[in-house]
Coordinates of C-alpha atoms in Angstrom, one line a residue:
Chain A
X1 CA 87.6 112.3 116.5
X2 CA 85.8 113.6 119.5
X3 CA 82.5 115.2 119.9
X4 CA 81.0 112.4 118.1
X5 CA 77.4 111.6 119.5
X6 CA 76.1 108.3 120.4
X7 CA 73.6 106.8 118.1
X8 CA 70.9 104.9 119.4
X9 CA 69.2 101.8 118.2
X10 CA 67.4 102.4 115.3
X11 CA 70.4 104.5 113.8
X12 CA 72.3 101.6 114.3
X13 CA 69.8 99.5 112.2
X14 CA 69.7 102.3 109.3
X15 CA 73.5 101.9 109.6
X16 CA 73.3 98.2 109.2
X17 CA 70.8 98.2 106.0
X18 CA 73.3 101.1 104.1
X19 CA 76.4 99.4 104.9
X20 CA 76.9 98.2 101.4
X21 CA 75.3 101.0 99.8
X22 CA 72.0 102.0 99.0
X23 CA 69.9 100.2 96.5
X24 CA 70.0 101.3 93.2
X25 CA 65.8 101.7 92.3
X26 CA 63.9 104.9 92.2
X27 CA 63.2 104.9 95.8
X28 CA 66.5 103.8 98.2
X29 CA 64.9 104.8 101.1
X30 CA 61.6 103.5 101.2
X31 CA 63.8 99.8 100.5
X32 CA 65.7 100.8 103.5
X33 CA 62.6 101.9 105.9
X34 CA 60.6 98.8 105.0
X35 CA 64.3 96.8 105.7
X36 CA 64.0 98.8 109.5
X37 CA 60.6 98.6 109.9
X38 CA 60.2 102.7 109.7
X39 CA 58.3 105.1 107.1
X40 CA 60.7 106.1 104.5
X41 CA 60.3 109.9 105.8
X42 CA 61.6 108.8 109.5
X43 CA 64.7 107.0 107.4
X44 CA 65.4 110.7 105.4
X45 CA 64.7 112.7 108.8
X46 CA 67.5 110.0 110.7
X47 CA 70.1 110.2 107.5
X48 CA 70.0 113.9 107.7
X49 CA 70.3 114.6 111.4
X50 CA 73.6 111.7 110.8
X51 CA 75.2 114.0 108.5
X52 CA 74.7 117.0 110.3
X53 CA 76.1 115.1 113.2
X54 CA 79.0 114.3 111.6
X55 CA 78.5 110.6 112.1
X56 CA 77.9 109.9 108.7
X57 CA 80.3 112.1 106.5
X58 CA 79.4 112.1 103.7
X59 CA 76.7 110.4 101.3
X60 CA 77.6 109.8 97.0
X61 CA 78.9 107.9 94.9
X62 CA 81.9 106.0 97.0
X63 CA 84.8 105.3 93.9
X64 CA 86.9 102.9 94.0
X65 CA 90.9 104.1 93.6
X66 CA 92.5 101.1 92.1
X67 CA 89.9 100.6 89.8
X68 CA 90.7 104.4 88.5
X69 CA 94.1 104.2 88.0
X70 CA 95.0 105.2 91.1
X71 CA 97.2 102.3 91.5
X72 CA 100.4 103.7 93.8
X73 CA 98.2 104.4 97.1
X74 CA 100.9 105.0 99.1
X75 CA 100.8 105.0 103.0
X76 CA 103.5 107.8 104.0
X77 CA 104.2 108.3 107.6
X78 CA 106.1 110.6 109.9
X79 CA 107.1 110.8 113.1
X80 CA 106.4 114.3 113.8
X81 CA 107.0 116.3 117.0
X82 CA 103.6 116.6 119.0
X83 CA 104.1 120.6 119.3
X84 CA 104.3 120.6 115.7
X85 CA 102.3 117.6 114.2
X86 CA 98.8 119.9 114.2
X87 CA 99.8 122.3 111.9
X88 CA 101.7 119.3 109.5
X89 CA 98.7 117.4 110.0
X90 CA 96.9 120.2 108.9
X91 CA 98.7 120.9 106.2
X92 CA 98.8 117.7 104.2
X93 CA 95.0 116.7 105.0
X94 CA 94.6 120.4 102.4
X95 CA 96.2 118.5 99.7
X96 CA 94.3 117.5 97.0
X97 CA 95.5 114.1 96.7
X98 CA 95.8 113.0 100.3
X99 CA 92.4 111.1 101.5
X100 CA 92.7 110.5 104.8
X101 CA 95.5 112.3 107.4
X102 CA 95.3 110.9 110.9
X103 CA 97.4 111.2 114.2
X104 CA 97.9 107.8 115.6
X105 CA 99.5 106.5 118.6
X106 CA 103.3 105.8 118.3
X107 CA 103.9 102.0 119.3
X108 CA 108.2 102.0 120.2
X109 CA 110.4 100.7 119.0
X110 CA 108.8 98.9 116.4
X111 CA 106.6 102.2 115.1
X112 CA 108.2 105.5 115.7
X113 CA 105.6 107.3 113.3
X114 CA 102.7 109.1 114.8
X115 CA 101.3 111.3 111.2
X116 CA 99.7 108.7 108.7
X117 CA 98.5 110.7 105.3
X118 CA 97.0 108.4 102.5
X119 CA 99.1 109.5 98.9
X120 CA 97.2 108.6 95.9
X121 CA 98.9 108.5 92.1
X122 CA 98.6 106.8 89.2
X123 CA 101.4 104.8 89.7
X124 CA 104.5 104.6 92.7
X125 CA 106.7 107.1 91.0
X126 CA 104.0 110.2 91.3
X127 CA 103.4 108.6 95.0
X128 CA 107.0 108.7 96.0
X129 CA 107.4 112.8 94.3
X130 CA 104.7 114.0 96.1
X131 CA 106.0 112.8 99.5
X132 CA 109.1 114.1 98.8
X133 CA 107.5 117.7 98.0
X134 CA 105.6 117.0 101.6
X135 CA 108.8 115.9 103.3
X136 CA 110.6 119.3 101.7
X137 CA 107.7 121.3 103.7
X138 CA 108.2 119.5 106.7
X139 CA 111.7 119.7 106.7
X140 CA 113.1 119.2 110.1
X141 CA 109.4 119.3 111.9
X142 CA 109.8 115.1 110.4
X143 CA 112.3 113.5 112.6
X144 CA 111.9 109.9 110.3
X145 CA 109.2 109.0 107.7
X146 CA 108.3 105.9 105.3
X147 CA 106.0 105.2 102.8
X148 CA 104.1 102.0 103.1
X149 CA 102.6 100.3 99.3
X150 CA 100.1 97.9 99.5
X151 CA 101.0 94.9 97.4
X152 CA 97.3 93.1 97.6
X153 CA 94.2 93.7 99.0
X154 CA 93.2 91.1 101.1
X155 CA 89.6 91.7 102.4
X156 CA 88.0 95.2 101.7
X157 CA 84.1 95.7 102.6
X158 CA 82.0 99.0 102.8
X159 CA 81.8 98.7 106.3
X160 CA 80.8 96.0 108.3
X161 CA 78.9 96.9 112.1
X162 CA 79.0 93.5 113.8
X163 CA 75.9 93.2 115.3
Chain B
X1 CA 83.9 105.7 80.4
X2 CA 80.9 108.2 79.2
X3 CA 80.0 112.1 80.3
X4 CA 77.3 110.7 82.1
X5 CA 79.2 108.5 84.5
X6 CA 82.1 111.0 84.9
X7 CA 79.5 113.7 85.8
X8 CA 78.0 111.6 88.0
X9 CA 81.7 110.7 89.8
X10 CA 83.0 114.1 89.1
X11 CA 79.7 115.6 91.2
X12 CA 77.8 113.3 93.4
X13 CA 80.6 111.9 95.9
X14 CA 79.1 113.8 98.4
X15 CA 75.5 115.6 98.6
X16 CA 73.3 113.2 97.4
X17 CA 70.0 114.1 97.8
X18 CA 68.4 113.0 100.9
X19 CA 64.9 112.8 99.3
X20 CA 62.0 110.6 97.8
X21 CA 63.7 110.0 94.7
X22 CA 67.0 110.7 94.8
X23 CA 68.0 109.4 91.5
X24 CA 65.2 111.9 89.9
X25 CA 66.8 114.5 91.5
X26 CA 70.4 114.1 90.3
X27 CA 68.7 113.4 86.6
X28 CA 67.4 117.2 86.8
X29 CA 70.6 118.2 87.5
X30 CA 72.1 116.8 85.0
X31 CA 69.5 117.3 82.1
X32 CA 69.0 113.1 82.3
X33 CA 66.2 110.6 83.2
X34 CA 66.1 109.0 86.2
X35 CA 66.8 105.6 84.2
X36 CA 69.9 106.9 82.7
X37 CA 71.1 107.8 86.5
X38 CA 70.1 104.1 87.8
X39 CA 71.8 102.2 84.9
X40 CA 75.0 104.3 84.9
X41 CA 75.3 104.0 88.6
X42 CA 74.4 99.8 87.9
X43 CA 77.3 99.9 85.5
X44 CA 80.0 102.3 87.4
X45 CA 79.3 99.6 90.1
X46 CA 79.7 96.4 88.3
X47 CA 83.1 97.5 86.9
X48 CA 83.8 97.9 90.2
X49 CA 84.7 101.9 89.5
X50 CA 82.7 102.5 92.4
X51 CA 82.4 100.6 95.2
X52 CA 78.7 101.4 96.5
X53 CA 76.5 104.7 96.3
X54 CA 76.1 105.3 99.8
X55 CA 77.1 106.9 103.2
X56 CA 81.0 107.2 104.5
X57 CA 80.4 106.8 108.4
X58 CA 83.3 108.5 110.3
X59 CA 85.7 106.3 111.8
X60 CA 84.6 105.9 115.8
X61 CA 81.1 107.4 115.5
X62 CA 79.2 104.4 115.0
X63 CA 81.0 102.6 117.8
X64 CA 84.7 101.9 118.0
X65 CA 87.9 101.0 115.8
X66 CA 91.5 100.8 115.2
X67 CA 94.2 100.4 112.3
X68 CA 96.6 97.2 113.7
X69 CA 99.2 96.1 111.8
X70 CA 101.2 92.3 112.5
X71 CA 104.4 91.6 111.2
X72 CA 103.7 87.9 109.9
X73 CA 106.6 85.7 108.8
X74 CA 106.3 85.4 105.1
X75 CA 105.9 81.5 105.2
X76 CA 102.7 82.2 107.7
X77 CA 101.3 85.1 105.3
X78 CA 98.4 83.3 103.8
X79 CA 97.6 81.5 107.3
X80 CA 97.8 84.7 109.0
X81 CA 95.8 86.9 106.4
X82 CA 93.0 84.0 106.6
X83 CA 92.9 84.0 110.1
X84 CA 92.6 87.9 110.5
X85 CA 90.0 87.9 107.4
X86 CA 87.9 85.0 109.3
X87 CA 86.7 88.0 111.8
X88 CA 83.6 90.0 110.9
X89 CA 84.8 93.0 112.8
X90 CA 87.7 93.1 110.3
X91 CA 86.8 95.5 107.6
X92 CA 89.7 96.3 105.6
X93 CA 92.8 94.0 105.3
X94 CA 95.6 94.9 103.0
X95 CA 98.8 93.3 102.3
X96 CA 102.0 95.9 102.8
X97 CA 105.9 96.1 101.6
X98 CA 107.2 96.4 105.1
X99 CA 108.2 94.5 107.8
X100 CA 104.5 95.0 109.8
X101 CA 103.2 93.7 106.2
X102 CA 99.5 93.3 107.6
X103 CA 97.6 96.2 107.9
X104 CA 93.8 95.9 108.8
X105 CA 91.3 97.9 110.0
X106 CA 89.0 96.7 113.4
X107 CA 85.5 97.8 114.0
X108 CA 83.2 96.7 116.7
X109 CA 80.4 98.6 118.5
X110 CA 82.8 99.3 121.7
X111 CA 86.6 99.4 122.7
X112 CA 86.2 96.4 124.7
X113 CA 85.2 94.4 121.2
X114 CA 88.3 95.7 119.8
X115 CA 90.2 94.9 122.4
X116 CA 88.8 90.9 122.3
X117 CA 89.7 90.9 118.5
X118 CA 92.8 92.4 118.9
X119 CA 93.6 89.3 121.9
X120 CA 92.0 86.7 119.8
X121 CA 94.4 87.6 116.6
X122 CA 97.4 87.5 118.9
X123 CA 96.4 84.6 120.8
X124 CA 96.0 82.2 117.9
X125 CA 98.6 84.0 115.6
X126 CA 101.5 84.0 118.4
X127 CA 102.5 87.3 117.1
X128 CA 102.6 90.9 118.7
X129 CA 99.6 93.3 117.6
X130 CA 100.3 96.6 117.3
X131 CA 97.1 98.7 117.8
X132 CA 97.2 101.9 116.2
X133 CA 93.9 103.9 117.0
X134 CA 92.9 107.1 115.0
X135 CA 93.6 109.9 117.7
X136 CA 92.7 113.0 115.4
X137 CA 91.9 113.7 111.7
X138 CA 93.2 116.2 109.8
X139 CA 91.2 116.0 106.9
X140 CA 87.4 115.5 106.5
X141 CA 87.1 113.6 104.4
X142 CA 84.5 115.0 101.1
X143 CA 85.4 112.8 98.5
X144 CA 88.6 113.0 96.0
X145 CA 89.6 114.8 93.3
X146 CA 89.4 113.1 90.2
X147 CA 91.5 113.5 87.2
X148 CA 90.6 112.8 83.8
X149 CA 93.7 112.4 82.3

């Protein structure tokens, strides 16, 4: 995504003490201030101006899809025209059960796909029908697709900013 | 899984409040105590329901990062998912049914960081890396739709 401002130092440091999450007492951000070395108000005033930035997206509770069921995360791809891909891209990011929809370089021969959608379900079956309702949509605008399912995770963490 | 807890996944993925006591806050909302927030949170996040309460950072604004995927041989899996996991700048790792079966994701606070990981995994793996950088999103990303089913 462009547009994306910098962030300086200390952001980078309120980053860095939220990673995991925020602690769970009566006052997160005074935890997090005294962590930075800032008054908790300087914390709120930084978090803020992140969000409306656009650097940090959002801020709740983060749930966790396989432990709700949501078991047949799929990853569907497509290798969709580049006249065309903004308005499919567009398309499946509305759906309701697609989390993230990115454009991504393709990498010939051995990726042709250049449209990556995450498909959540509650198992592979409701996965593979709604890609095949997306693919219907697409029609001919998808020259090839695929649908990737993960068999294990093998590391996952919040987010980890090496320092 | 009680009303509280599903109120409080149903509602609060995005918008918590940015204030003193944000806990207090959501407890208004939802005709609770602050306590009751707290400990349903504690317990939504030791069943590992939720992962943290916190801020989702978009992808490339606090520095840089790609999706690479490997294809390891499936007598080298384990060796090569160690090896890939044994980097701090590796965030997410997941195992895939395809023939690029490792998918993880790269962050480091520039391109050239990337880049070094990127080197280092192919270097000591012997094995092509295919870099697959986020070039646009379609979707902002405001949480998920749950449903209670």
């Amino acid at each position: 995504m462009n547009g994306i401002p910098a962030i300086d130092h200390m952001d980078r440091q309120i980053v860095l003490a939220t990673q995991e999450g925020l602690p769970l007492t009566a006052r997160p951000y005074h935890a997090v201030a005294k962590r930075v070395g800032l008054e908790p108000q300087e914390v709120i005033v930084r978090m803020r101006r992140l969000l409306d930035q656009g650097v940090i997206r959002r801020i709740g509770v983060i749930p966790n899809h396989y432990a709700l069921g949501y078991l047949g995360n799929g990853m569907a791809v497509w290798d969709v025209a580049d006249e065309s891909v903004l308005e499919m891209g567009r398309m499946i990011g509305d759906l309701d059960y697609v989390s993230h929809c990115y454009l991504r370089p393709r990498f010939p021969p051995e990726w042709p796909y250049n449209l990556f959608a995450m498909v959540h379900g509650h198992d592979r079956g409701q996965v593979l029908e709604r890609v095949d309702k997306i693919n219907a949509v697409m029609d001919e605008d998808a020259r090839a697709h695929d649908v990737l399912f993960s068999t294990r995770i093998l590391k996952k963490t919040g987010l980890r900013l090496p320092t | 899984m009680n009303e509280l807890e599903k109120r409080l996944l149903d509602g609060f993925q995005r918008g918590f409040p940015l204030t003193e006591r944000p806990f207090a806050e959501i407890a208004r909302q939802l005709n609770a105590e602050e306590d009751q927030v707290i400990g349903a949170l504690e317990g939504l996040s030791e069943s590992g329901i939720i992962s943290r309460v916190g801020a989702a950072f978009a992808p490339g604004g606090i520095g840089a990062s790609t999706l690479a995927a490997l294809a390891a041989p499936p007598e080298r899996l384990e060796e090569i998912a160690e090896l890939v996991n044994g980097f701090e700048e590796v965030n997410h790792n997941y195992e895939r049914e395809h023939r690029l079966n490792l998918w993880f994701v790269i962050t480091a606070p520039d391109r050239d960081g990337v880049d070094r990981v990127i080197a280092e995994i192919s270097r000591r793996s012997g094995l092509e890396v295919l870099d697959l950088p986020m070039l646009e999103s379609y979707r902002l990303n405001l949480g998920f739709d749950l449903q209670w089913s």
